[in-house]
Amino acid sequence: MRATVIHAPHDIRSEEVPDPTLVKPTDAIVRVSAACVCGSDLWPYRGVTPTTKPRRIGHEFVGIVEQVGDEVTAVKPGDFVIAPFYWCDMTCINCRHGVSTSCLHGGWWGAPDRNGDFVDGAQGEIVRVPLADGTLVATPGMPAPDLIPSLLTLADVMGTGHHAAVSAGVGAGSTVVVVGDGAVGLCAVLAAKRLGASRIVAMSRHADRQAIAREFGATDIVEERGAEGIKQIKELFDGVGPDCVLECVGTAESMDQALRSARPGGMVGYVGVPNGGAELPIQTMFGTNVGANGGVAPVRNYIEELLPEVLDGTLNPGRVFDLELPLSEAAEAYAAMDERRATKVLLRP
Amino acid sequence: MRATVIHAPHDIRSEEVPDPTLVKPTDAIVRVSAACVCGSDLWPYRGVTPTTKPRRIGHEFVGIVEQVGDEVTAVKPGDFVIAPFYWCDMTCINCRHGVSTSCLHGGWWGAPDRNGDFVDGAQGEIVRVPLADGTLVATPGMPAPDLIPSLLTLADVMGTGHHAAVSAGVGAGSTVVVVGDGAVGLCAVLAAKRLGASRIVAMSRHADRQAIAREFGATDIVEERGAEGIKQIKELFDGVGPDCVLECVGTAESMDQALRSARPGGMVGYVGVPNGGAELPIQTMFGTNVGANGGVAPVRNYIEELLPEVLDGTLNPGRVFDLELPLSEAAEAYAAMDERRATKVLLRP
């Protein structure tokens, strides 16, 4: 089969690799209908995180089950399934606490499992799915093709934006600022709106992203960053700032902006993978009572909640995809996102 | 009048100072019935924070109103009043958001206000109280003398322990660990119990403090610290840790212990004044989804909620006082707390 391999920064290749097969009785084999490139895939692409040897990449996909192991009962061949950006059992105590990213028995796509057996990356034609009963969520029947982009966002960006909002405590009447206008930031706007926020500011400099943010529920746009951006935010919210700030970037600058934008007693919900090296400034946070909550989003725990609204068309997070390419052109997909020619690229095997 | 002055580390003096008088029409003059020494007063006493010149000290008191300015309407001469460890108007947007420590017009005891007018410290016989309508809470009638220690804790330690619990999201059925067995830590145990925690572990090595912790609702005691302490905590809670950790110390070590003790997805409520210089480790927090929330406790916002239960005897946070001295012996009060001969010392003018 064909799969995407990163060899070095800016060196993404579409290669022939062996087809996966069932390894454990809890596995499923899934033929990928759609995958995509994540903002976090750009960290190794840009060399911000190292690539020491060629490795499979990609962690978001939806597809159709082809085979299941003897112990798999929740999905069956022919089912259309959504996989989160990691695999997990959904039965351990951490999964039951709602934090399936800390599954005691789970792991990551494109890497060996605890026994050393390789688990496929998601930017490929076929994926071996460990712990299939926990990892996969089947849709009721085969979804219409136009729903596939939105279903695919439940693998990561929509669930991650939702996690930012949940972590910040967004509820009815909350005032919200979203830092970051990538796919996750845009989904965070949508999640905040869905949870009842009364006012949502999207911080964005790009007209096309501003337009989607407004479509998703943003009431205001702030283009400035840094001190001037914080000043404008404070002015929009009684001079003190909003209740909740959703940090969807992961740099030291974006987190600083988030922490300094929130009102005293406010909460920053953060989901951007931290890549700035800066720690959280406890003295500042202590003085203002601004909290920080979030992390690697347990999107598997959110799929059942969000799925019905995607299926009935209430939620259309698939709007974040603005480019679609064949899997064989994965290199161009990365380049387009790296150069900001695309917000998020969908790949079709 | 007599008041307490810190001249240098380990140099606390009881001195004659001018009696305060009304400066602004929003002031009240309060004769102190009881004051006390705070764990945070030990930072300058120990030289951890600098003392560059002699200054008045103390920020917790209850007393009886002697005079009020023309614009004061909420309290009157003869009222018994509780003051929080800062002063505030309770009408600005931050106070209305529940964060009166960030009052737009408030300030701190023992320091100049925004106009440069000196505001008394609390370890004295008489205190000029700015913004008296916001700052002070009068009890209904004159309280029985044996209630005074518990009423005094509403000025700081009980409200601060409560803030740790609220910030961590303690509710019915929560599992809780309290780091720190000082007066705030013990009050945090009491607050967690009051909020419905199902299991509360007090981390303490001192038999007398363990006894109060158990009386306040602790179900378990862990004496170990560091890696061994964290191991024992994890074992008590399904191998993963509790929902909530209340950090009531403020050192880098105590915060590290708190963050590493919480279960994935758990929350650290922190109220210890940060004095370790260490920032919060965002990579670790991101990976485990452990949040941090809290800060300088807005105890004024909690007095009305907690006061009825103190007045009817349901809550007895005054148990944290284990030594009572005359105000003139403030130096001995500091020494007793510094040397851990006392948990918290009450001072009577």
XYZ file of C-alpha atoms in Angstrom:
698
model
C 0.000 0.000 0.000
C 0.941 3.658 -0.243
C 1.805 5.621 2.922
C 3.386 8.929 3.841
C 6.914 8.942 5.283
C 8.879 11.878 6.671
C 12.607 11.537 5.980
C 13.836 14.910 7.202
C 12.552 18.483 7.515
C 10.755 19.452 4.288
C 11.227 15.903 2.958
C 7.818 14.198 2.871
C 7.447 11.209 0.553
C 4.590 8.992 -0.546
C 6.027 5.444 -0.579
C 5.076 1.822 -1.093
C 5.050 -0.018 2.253
C 3.807 -3.464 3.309
C 0.066 -3.849 3.870
C -0.741 -4.170 7.560
C -2.260 -7.390 8.907
C -4.031 -8.325 12.120
C -1.436 -8.756 14.881
C -3.607 -9.066 17.989
C -7.149 -10.353 18.451
C -8.168 -6.828 19.524
C -6.990 -5.263 16.233
C -8.993 -4.067 13.270
C -7.783 -3.351 9.743
C -9.299 -0.145 8.339
C -9.149 1.106 4.747
C -8.746 4.877 4.924
C -11.440 7.009 3.274
C -9.839 10.308 4.221
C -6.868 11.510 6.222
C -5.355 14.941 6.719
C -2.357 16.991 7.772
C -2.272 18.441 11.301
C -0.708 21.688 12.430
C 1.398 19.584 14.788
C 2.734 17.617 11.752
C 4.387 20.889 10.762
C 6.704 20.819 13.792
C 8.825 17.954 12.403
C 8.266 19.262 8.857
C 9.835 22.550 9.909
C 12.546 20.853 11.933
C 11.288 22.336 15.207
C 11.163 18.755 16.488
C 13.859 16.403 15.186
C 13.485 13.586 12.664
C 16.388 11.210 13.258
C 15.300 8.545 10.767
C 12.514 8.063 8.226
C 9.182 7.402 9.907
C 5.495 7.108 9.036
C 3.395 10.160 9.795
C -0.239 11.227 10.166
C -2.725 10.650 12.955
C -6.186 11.623 11.689
C -8.358 9.339 9.582
C -11.786 7.944 8.894
C -12.387 4.793 6.923
C -14.126 1.471 6.460
C -13.381 -1.632 8.515
C -12.019 -4.496 6.399
C -11.111 -7.087 9.030
C -11.387 -7.480 12.784
C -9.612 -9.720 15.278
C -11.441 -12.444 17.211
C -11.982 -10.292 20.291
C -13.395 -7.239 18.510
C -17.132 -6.827 19.101
C -17.938 -3.113 18.747
C -17.152 -2.736 15.045
C -17.425 -5.110 12.097
C -16.282 -5.258 8.485
C -18.130 -2.696 6.398
C -18.571 -0.180 9.227
C -17.587 3.420 8.585
C -15.433 4.447 11.526
C -13.781 7.504 13.057
C -10.459 7.065 14.842
C -9.051 9.602 17.314
C -5.457 10.786 16.871
C -4.291 8.025 19.244
C -5.548 4.596 20.202
C -6.996 3.627 23.584
C -9.108 0.996 25.331
C -11.819 3.259 26.839
C -12.054 0.875 29.798
C -9.058 1.819 31.979
C -9.486 4.295 34.808
C -8.017 7.224 32.893
C -10.293 6.610 29.916
C -13.245 6.364 32.307
C -12.177 9.672 33.875
C -12.503 11.213 30.410
C -8.774 11.378 29.680
C -8.291 8.697 27.052
C -5.063 10.365 25.905
C -3.649 8.962 29.162
C -5.019 5.469 28.471
C -3.005 2.969 30.495
C -2.838 0.631 27.497
C -2.979 2.989 24.510
C -0.455 4.567 22.188
C 0.225 6.645 19.108
C -0.111 6.160 15.347
C 3.075 5.672 13.353
C 5.056 4.232 16.244
C 5.656 0.888 17.934
C 3.208 -0.243 20.619
C 4.342 -1.476 24.051
C 5.305 -4.841 22.586
C 7.345 -3.299 19.787
C 4.767 -4.100 17.111
C 4.563 -1.243 14.613
C 1.292 0.688 14.403
C 0.610 2.440 11.090
C 0.511 6.170 10.579
C -2.771 7.626 9.399
C -1.651 9.178 6.129
C -1.788 5.852 4.320
C -4.197 3.579 2.499
C -4.697 1.028 5.260
C -4.202 1.201 9.028
C -3.897 -1.503 11.652
C -5.959 -0.217 14.594
C -5.037 -1.602 18.039
C -7.709 -1.885 20.745
C -10.331 -1.422 18.039
C -13.304 -1.698 20.416
C -12.090 1.320 22.349
C -10.429 3.298 19.605
C -13.025 3.281 16.845
C -16.482 4.823 16.720
C -18.761 3.546 13.971
C -21.339 5.817 12.389
C -24.911 4.568 12.116
C -24.865 3.477 8.469
C -22.700 4.838 5.667
C -22.459 8.643 5.842
C -23.088 10.850 2.836
C -19.799 11.752 1.116
C -20.202 15.451 1.880
C -20.131 14.673 5.604
C -16.691 13.085 5.462
C -14.665 16.264 6.063
C -16.652 17.123 9.186
C -16.494 13.533 10.449
C -12.744 13.624 9.924
C -12.424 16.665 12.212
C -13.739 14.520 15.073
C -10.435 12.649 14.857
C -8.621 15.719 16.103
C -9.274 19.388 15.422
C -12.960 19.641 16.358
C -12.464 17.561 19.481
C -9.350 19.566 20.295
C -11.104 22.899 19.914
C -13.916 21.521 22.060
C -11.363 20.466 24.685
C -9.967 23.993 24.815
C -13.451 25.336 25.471
C -14.341 22.661 28.023
C -10.999 23.117 29.806
C -11.573 26.866 30.056
C -15.041 26.263 31.489
C -16.952 27.889 28.620
C -20.663 27.803 29.321
C -23.838 29.788 28.760
C -23.019 33.485 28.687
C -19.239 33.111 28.798
C -17.064 35.707 27.142
C -14.346 34.071 25.072
C -11.209 34.958 23.145
C -9.594 32.439 20.817
C -5.850 32.748 20.220
C -4.913 31.029 16.966
C -6.794 30.924 13.655
C -5.631 27.524 12.439
C -8.078 24.659 12.126
C -8.063 24.063 15.899
C -8.620 27.733 16.698
C -11.516 27.900 14.244
C -13.022 24.740 15.743
C -12.577 26.307 19.201
C -14.754 29.199 18.033
C -17.378 26.705 16.890
C -17.134 24.795 20.178
C -17.465 27.976 22.253
C -20.542 28.985 20.277
C -22.029 25.519 20.713
C -21.462 25.699 24.491
C -23.346 28.982 24.743
C -20.690 31.705 24.780
C -22.264 35.139 24.482
C -19.321 36.860 22.823
C -16.411 35.280 20.963
C -13.371 37.149 19.690
C -11.218 35.464 17.081
C -7.649 36.746 16.906
C -6.798 36.481 13.214
C -5.024 38.411 10.492
C -6.251 36.365 7.533
C -9.438 37.416 5.757
C -10.346 33.875 4.729
C -9.950 32.549 8.265
C -11.791 35.537 9.710
C -14.691 34.663 7.429
C -14.852 31.082 8.697
C -14.498 32.300 12.288
C -17.515 34.560 11.811
C -19.442 31.724 10.176
C -18.572 29.550 13.209
C -19.852 32.154 15.673
C -17.156 34.769 16.247
C -18.745 38.116 17.120
C -15.527 40.154 16.878
C -12.135 39.939 15.191
C -8.882 41.333 16.592
C -5.978 41.463 14.153
C -3.298 42.822 16.481
C -1.014 40.622 18.555
C 1.183 41.151 21.609
C 0.646 44.181 23.839
C -1.594 45.982 21.320
C -3.706 42.862 20.857
C -4.115 42.473 24.622
C -5.070 46.148 24.919
C -7.780 45.763 22.291
C -9.088 42.619 23.977
C -9.247 44.304 27.379
C -11.161 47.199 25.845
C -13.741 44.831 24.396
C -14.424 43.340 27.829
C -14.981 46.113 30.374
C -11.286 46.949 30.468
C -10.458 43.696 32.266
C -10.676 40.919 29.681
C -12.845 37.887 28.928
C -13.783 34.980 31.198
C -12.086 32.402 29.006
C -9.174 32.388 26.586
C -8.667 29.400 24.297
C -4.984 28.990 23.418
C -4.744 27.037 20.163
C -1.183 27.647 18.983
C 1.404 26.383 21.455
C 4.147 28.987 21.271
C 5.522 30.927 24.223
C 4.138 34.124 22.665
C 0.637 32.781 22.182
C 0.460 31.427 25.748
C 1.743 34.703 27.149
C -0.881 36.570 25.179
C -3.576 34.192 26.408
C -2.600 34.472 30.077
C -2.385 38.247 29.930
C -5.667 38.647 28.027
C -7.910 36.802 30.485
C -9.671 38.820 33.168
C -8.652 38.321 36.802
C -10.133 35.015 37.877
C -10.404 33.886 34.245
C -9.228 30.621 32.756
C -6.998 29.755 29.834
C -7.930 26.502 28.101
C -4.861 25.442 26.143
C -4.483 22.766 23.519
C -1.621 24.031 21.369
C 1.261 21.563 21.588
C 3.821 23.527 23.653
C 6.822 24.290 21.492
C 8.207 27.478 22.925
C 10.217 26.105 25.819
C 8.675 28.701 28.147
C 7.022 27.519 31.354
C 3.893 29.078 32.868
C 4.590 32.238 34.925
C 3.224 31.283 38.334
C 3.796 34.664 40.006
C 1.658 36.418 37.395
C -0.985 33.735 37.497
C -1.030 33.811 41.322
C -1.540 37.562 41.385
C -4.390 37.576 38.869
C -6.002 34.225 39.666
C -5.832 33.277 35.985
C -5.738 29.496 35.717
C -4.430 27.211 32.994
C -6.168 23.985 32.110
C -6.005 21.693 29.136
C -3.448 19.611 27.330
C -3.402 16.902 24.734
C -7.089 16.653 23.930
C -8.902 13.395 24.789
C -10.963 13.649 21.620
C -12.103 10.021 21.753
C -14.150 10.919 24.838
C -15.930 13.654 22.871
C -16.854 11.789 19.671
C -20.186 10.413 20.886
C -21.223 13.878 22.093
C -20.314 15.710 18.891
C -21.152 13.075 16.285
C -24.959 13.468 16.207
C -24.651 17.195 15.526
C -22.230 16.538 12.676
C -24.505 13.871 11.210
C -27.582 16.107 11.325
C -25.711 19.066 9.855
C -25.889 21.301 12.939
C -22.092 21.366 13.149
C -19.993 21.796 10.033
C -16.404 21.800 11.274
C -15.295 20.311 7.960
C -15.333 23.918 6.681
C -11.758 24.179 7.987
C -10.535 22.091 5.046
C -9.709 24.416 2.188
C -7.663 22.081 0.028
C -8.075 18.460 -0.999
C -5.298 16.395 -2.561
C -4.661 12.768 -3.405
C -2.600 10.929 -0.805
C 0.206 10.611 -3.344
C 0.627 14.405 -3.186
C 1.188 14.535 0.568
C 4.381 16.546 0.059
C 2.390 19.325 -1.589
C -0.171 19.151 1.248
C 2.578 19.829 3.803
C 4.068 22.621 1.720
C 0.675 24.283 1.288
C 0.052 24.304 5.033
C 3.608 25.319 5.859
C 3.412 28.251 3.467
C -0.083 29.129 4.733
C -1.581 28.585 1.307
C -4.016 26.244 3.074
C -5.521 26.106 6.565
C -5.949 22.350 6.527
C -5.525 19.793 3.763
C -7.639 16.687 3.306
C -5.927 13.679 1.712
C -7.814 11.043 -0.286
C -6.102 7.665 -0.803
C -1.300 53.057 70.048
C 0.805 49.911 69.913
C 1.556 48.241 66.588
C 3.912 45.598 65.208
C 6.856 46.684 63.058
C 9.331 44.518 61.175
C 12.807 46.087 61.066
C 14.781 43.256 59.504
C 14.712 39.453 59.328
C 14.067 38.060 62.833
C 13.606 41.606 64.160
C 9.934 42.118 65.032
C 9.098 44.915 67.495
C 5.982 46.100 69.261
C 6.140 49.919 69.110
C 4.170 53.046 69.926
C 2.829 54.648 66.738
C 0.333 57.453 66.086
C -3.347 56.557 66.369
C -4.976 56.454 62.941
C -7.709 58.939 62.082
C -10.334 59.127 59.348
C -8.681 60.303 56.132
C -11.432 59.768 53.587
C -15.231 59.796 53.927
C -15.237 56.096 52.959
C -12.941 55.131 55.877
C -13.759 53.451 59.156
C -11.653 53.301 62.306
C -11.709 49.833 63.875
C -10.384 48.841 67.310
C -8.818 45.405 66.913
C -10.240 42.569 69.024
C -7.881 39.935 67.661
C -5.179 39.706 65.018
C -2.758 36.950 64.074
C 0.442 35.968 62.319
C 0.239 34.502 58.797
C 2.494 31.891 57.263
C 3.247 34.484 54.587
C 4.487 36.893 57.315
C 7.293 34.386 57.826
C 8.739 35.103 54.368
C 10.064 38.566 55.381
C 10.733 37.270 58.920
C 13.020 34.618 57.436
C 14.549 37.049 54.943
C 13.168 35.118 51.961
C 11.601 38.415 50.863
C 13.596 41.572 51.627
C 12.865 44.201 54.280
C 14.636 47.367 53.182
C 13.279 49.635 55.926
C 11.085 49.254 59.033
C 7.451 48.707 58.122
C 4.153 47.827 59.766
C 3.060 44.229 59.371
C -0.022 42.026 59.768
C -3.078 41.629 57.558
C -5.690 39.618 59.498
C -7.983 41.156 62.115
C -11.448 41.359 63.580
C -12.622 44.200 65.757
C -15.210 46.793 66.687
C -15.975 49.867 64.627
C -15.226 53.104 66.509
C -15.781 55.763 63.847
C -16.983 55.917 60.273
C -16.603 58.513 57.534
C -19.591 60.398 56.154
C -20.043 58.096 53.174
C -19.963 54.810 55.088
C -23.382 53.178 55.299
C -22.834 49.418 55.667
C -21.201 49.458 59.111
C -21.585 51.727 62.148
C -19.813 52.364 65.433
C -20.233 49.407 67.770
C -20.419 46.784 64.993
C -18.197 43.726 65.278
C -16.504 43.356 61.909
C -14.314 40.958 59.953
C -11.775 42.398 57.512
C -10.190 40.390 54.722
C -6.398 40.464 54.334
C -6.742 43.368 51.871
C -9.237 46.147 51.316
C -11.611 46.468 48.369
C -14.791 48.174 47.213
C -16.856 45.104 46.249
C -18.490 47.159 43.485
C -15.895 47.169 40.682
C -16.074 44.606 37.927
C -13.350 42.388 39.367
C -15.011 42.319 42.794
C -18.311 41.485 41.094
C -16.575 38.682 39.214
C -15.630 37.238 42.605
C -12.002 38.343 42.506
C -11.865 41.127 45.075
C -8.106 40.667 45.452
C -7.956 42.321 42.021
C -10.222 45.203 43.108
C -9.635 48.146 40.788
C -9.604 50.513 43.780
C -8.315 48.368 46.647
C -4.981 47.774 48.299
C -3.010 46.151 51.074
C -2.670 46.638 54.826
C 0.513 48.220 56.135
C 1.251 50.133 52.937
C 0.352 53.416 51.257
C -2.845 53.582 49.205
C -2.950 54.967 45.649
C -2.864 58.545 47.022
C 0.130 57.876 49.256
C -1.941 57.862 52.456
C -0.634 55.191 54.819
C -2.977 52.309 55.663
C -2.324 50.554 58.981
C -1.087 47.012 59.360
C -3.379 44.614 61.170
C -1.130 43.631 64.072
C -1.966 46.790 66.000
C -4.554 48.214 68.352
C -6.433 50.361 65.854
C -6.719 50.217 62.065
C -7.888 52.766 59.530
C -9.984 50.769 57.062
C -10.337 52.250 53.559
C -13.467 51.536 51.501
C -15.136 50.339 54.685
C -18.463 49.541 53.005
C -16.779 47.023 50.750
C -14.015 45.799 52.997
C -15.806 45.055 56.255
C -18.449 42.466 57.055
C -20.391 43.029 60.280
C -21.677 40.086 62.278
C -25.330 40.118 63.354
C -24.842 41.284 66.961
C -21.800 40.823 69.161
C -20.383 37.302 68.799
C -19.587 35.110 71.798
C -15.902 35.407 72.736
C -15.206 31.764 71.942
C -16.197 32.378 68.318
C -13.542 35.025 67.786
C -10.746 32.673 66.645
C -12.966 31.082 63.996
C -14.271 34.469 62.861
C -10.675 35.649 62.581
C -9.878 32.795 60.157
C -12.410 34.282 57.719
C -9.930 37.146 57.287
C -7.520 34.804 55.572
C -6.771 31.146 56.254
C -10.272 29.649 56.120
C -11.161 31.685 53.036
C -7.823 30.780 51.492
C -8.252 27.053 52.140
C -11.742 27.363 50.675
C -10.309 29.095 47.610
C -7.881 26.222 47.056
C -10.788 23.786 47.123
C -13.028 25.922 44.899
C -10.177 26.526 42.429
C -9.535 22.795 42.175
C -13.208 22.169 41.551
C -13.826 20.102 44.694
C -17.429 18.928 44.815
C -19.578 16.031 45.958
C -17.585 12.815 45.716
C -14.249 14.417 44.797
C -11.044 12.738 45.871
C -8.629 15.254 47.369
C -5.038 15.519 48.536
C -3.900 18.530 50.563
C -0.217 19.493 50.351
C 0.761 21.537 53.402
C -0.302 21.140 57.028
C -0.113 24.772 58.092
C -3.230 26.696 59.015
C -4.221 27.115 55.351
C -3.679 23.439 54.576
C -5.782 22.412 57.567
C -8.525 24.839 56.533
C -8.320 23.396 53.003
C -9.122 19.989 54.510
C -12.126 21.511 56.274
C -13.228 23.280 53.089
C -12.917 20.091 51.009
C -14.994 18.193 53.564
C -17.597 20.953 53.577
C -17.813 20.832 49.763
C -18.531 17.107 49.788
C -15.184 15.407 49.089
C -15.450 11.671 49.589
C -11.816 11.064 50.521
C -9.267 13.594 51.775
C -5.586 12.866 52.304
C -3.586 15.273 54.462
C 0.153 15.239 53.819
C 1.634 15.903 57.260
C 4.487 14.753 59.461
C 3.308 16.395 62.691
C 1.092 14.423 65.071
C -0.702 17.507 66.391
C -1.513 18.777 62.889
C -2.539 15.284 61.769
C -5.010 15.234 64.655
C -6.608 18.520 63.575
C -6.645 17.359 59.949
C -8.568 14.246 60.987
C -10.932 16.334 63.073
C -11.496 18.576 60.015
C -12.333 15.605 57.784
C -9.110 13.997 56.563
C -9.648 10.295 55.933
C -5.964 9.440 55.408
C -2.561 10.817 56.343
C 0.587 10.531 54.222
C 3.816 11.453 55.980
C 6.240 10.963 53.090
C 7.184 13.711 50.651
C 8.735 13.818 47.185
C 8.758 10.706 45.011
C 7.824 8.370 47.871
C 4.949 10.632 48.894
C 3.647 10.741 45.326
C 3.914 6.931 45.111
C 1.853 6.496 48.273
C -0.748 8.975 47.015
C -1.060 7.200 43.673
C -1.540 3.894 45.475
C -4.388 5.342 47.518
C -6.223 6.395 44.359
C -6.366 3.492 41.889
C -2.721 3.913 41.004
C -3.413 7.196 39.167
C -3.975 9.841 41.839
C -6.815 12.019 43.149
C -9.122 14.353 41.236
C -7.951 17.431 43.107
C -4.759 18.499 44.841
C -4.795 21.572 47.086
C -1.347 23.202 47.163
C -1.080 25.249 50.347
C 2.652 25.880 50.735
C 4.084 27.834 47.809
C 7.501 26.277 47.313
C 8.770 24.794 44.064
C 8.894 21.381 45.773
C 5.311 21.523 47.033
C 3.963 22.608 43.641
C 5.937 19.890 41.882
C 4.539 17.343 44.307
C 1.025 18.646 43.752
C 1.229 18.574 39.946
C 2.705 15.082 39.920
C 0.221 13.699 42.462
C -2.972 14.606 40.618
C -4.499 12.022 38.299
C -4.494 12.695 34.551
C -7.176 15.292 33.953
C -7.020 16.400 37.587
C -6.701 19.919 38.904
C -4.305 21.583 41.312
C -5.882 24.400 43.333
C -2.993 26.488 44.601
C -2.963 29.239 47.189
C 0.547 29.047 48.628
C 2.334 32.328 47.894
C 4.903 31.251 45.250
C 8.370 31.564 46.724
C 10.369 28.955 44.912
C 11.190 30.795 41.702
C 10.113 27.780 39.648
C 7.512 28.238 36.916
C 4.820 25.701 36.043
C 6.066 22.870 33.766
C 3.773 23.199 30.777
C 5.061 20.129 28.894
C 4.231 17.875 31.853
C 0.874 19.526 32.397
C 0.057 19.296 28.676
C 0.822 15.598 28.589
C -1.257 14.722 31.650
C -4.017 17.321 31.329
C -3.395 18.411 34.922
C -4.498 22.026 35.311
C -3.469 24.712 37.774
C -5.944 27.218 39.125
C -5.927 29.540 42.082
C -3.861 32.411 43.385
C -4.162 35.080 46.016
C -7.476 34.143 47.587
C -10.403 36.578 47.233
C -11.535 35.780 50.766
C -13.807 38.831 51.012
C -16.055 37.195 48.413
C -16.367 34.093 50.610
C -17.153 35.663 54.014
C -20.917 35.813 53.584
C -20.993 32.153 52.492
C -18.880 30.845 55.356
C -19.965 33.158 58.186
C -23.317 31.535 59.053
C -21.655 28.144 59.518
C -19.042 29.660 61.808
C -21.693 31.488 63.822
C -23.815 28.355 64.299
C -20.795 26.230 65.209
C -20.888 23.961 62.149
C -17.426 25.139 61.130
C -14.668 25.539 63.703
C -11.634 26.687 61.722
C -10.408 28.556 64.812
C -8.975 25.180 65.920
C -5.888 26.070 63.857
C -4.821 28.554 66.560
C -2.692 26.721 69.094
C -1.095 29.689 70.850
C -2.467 33.006 72.054
C -0.242 35.929 73.067
C -0.672 39.588 73.895
C 0.063 41.917 70.985
C 3.099 43.235 72.880
C 4.675 39.782 72.481
C 4.443 39.706 68.705
C 8.148 38.880 68.450
C 7.579 35.655 70.368
C 4.566 34.880 68.154
C 6.760 35.041 65.045
C 9.503 32.980 66.664
C 7.015 30.309 67.751
C 5.665 29.944 64.234
C 9.087 30.129 62.621
C 10.383 27.373 64.900
C 7.182 25.362 64.371
C 6.343 25.494 68.055
C 2.965 26.835 66.967
C 0.801 26.341 63.864
C -0.828 29.757 64.106
C -0.688 32.421 66.817
C -3.570 34.675 67.816
C -2.640 38.135 69.131
C -4.821 40.086 71.574
C -4.253 43.841 71.848
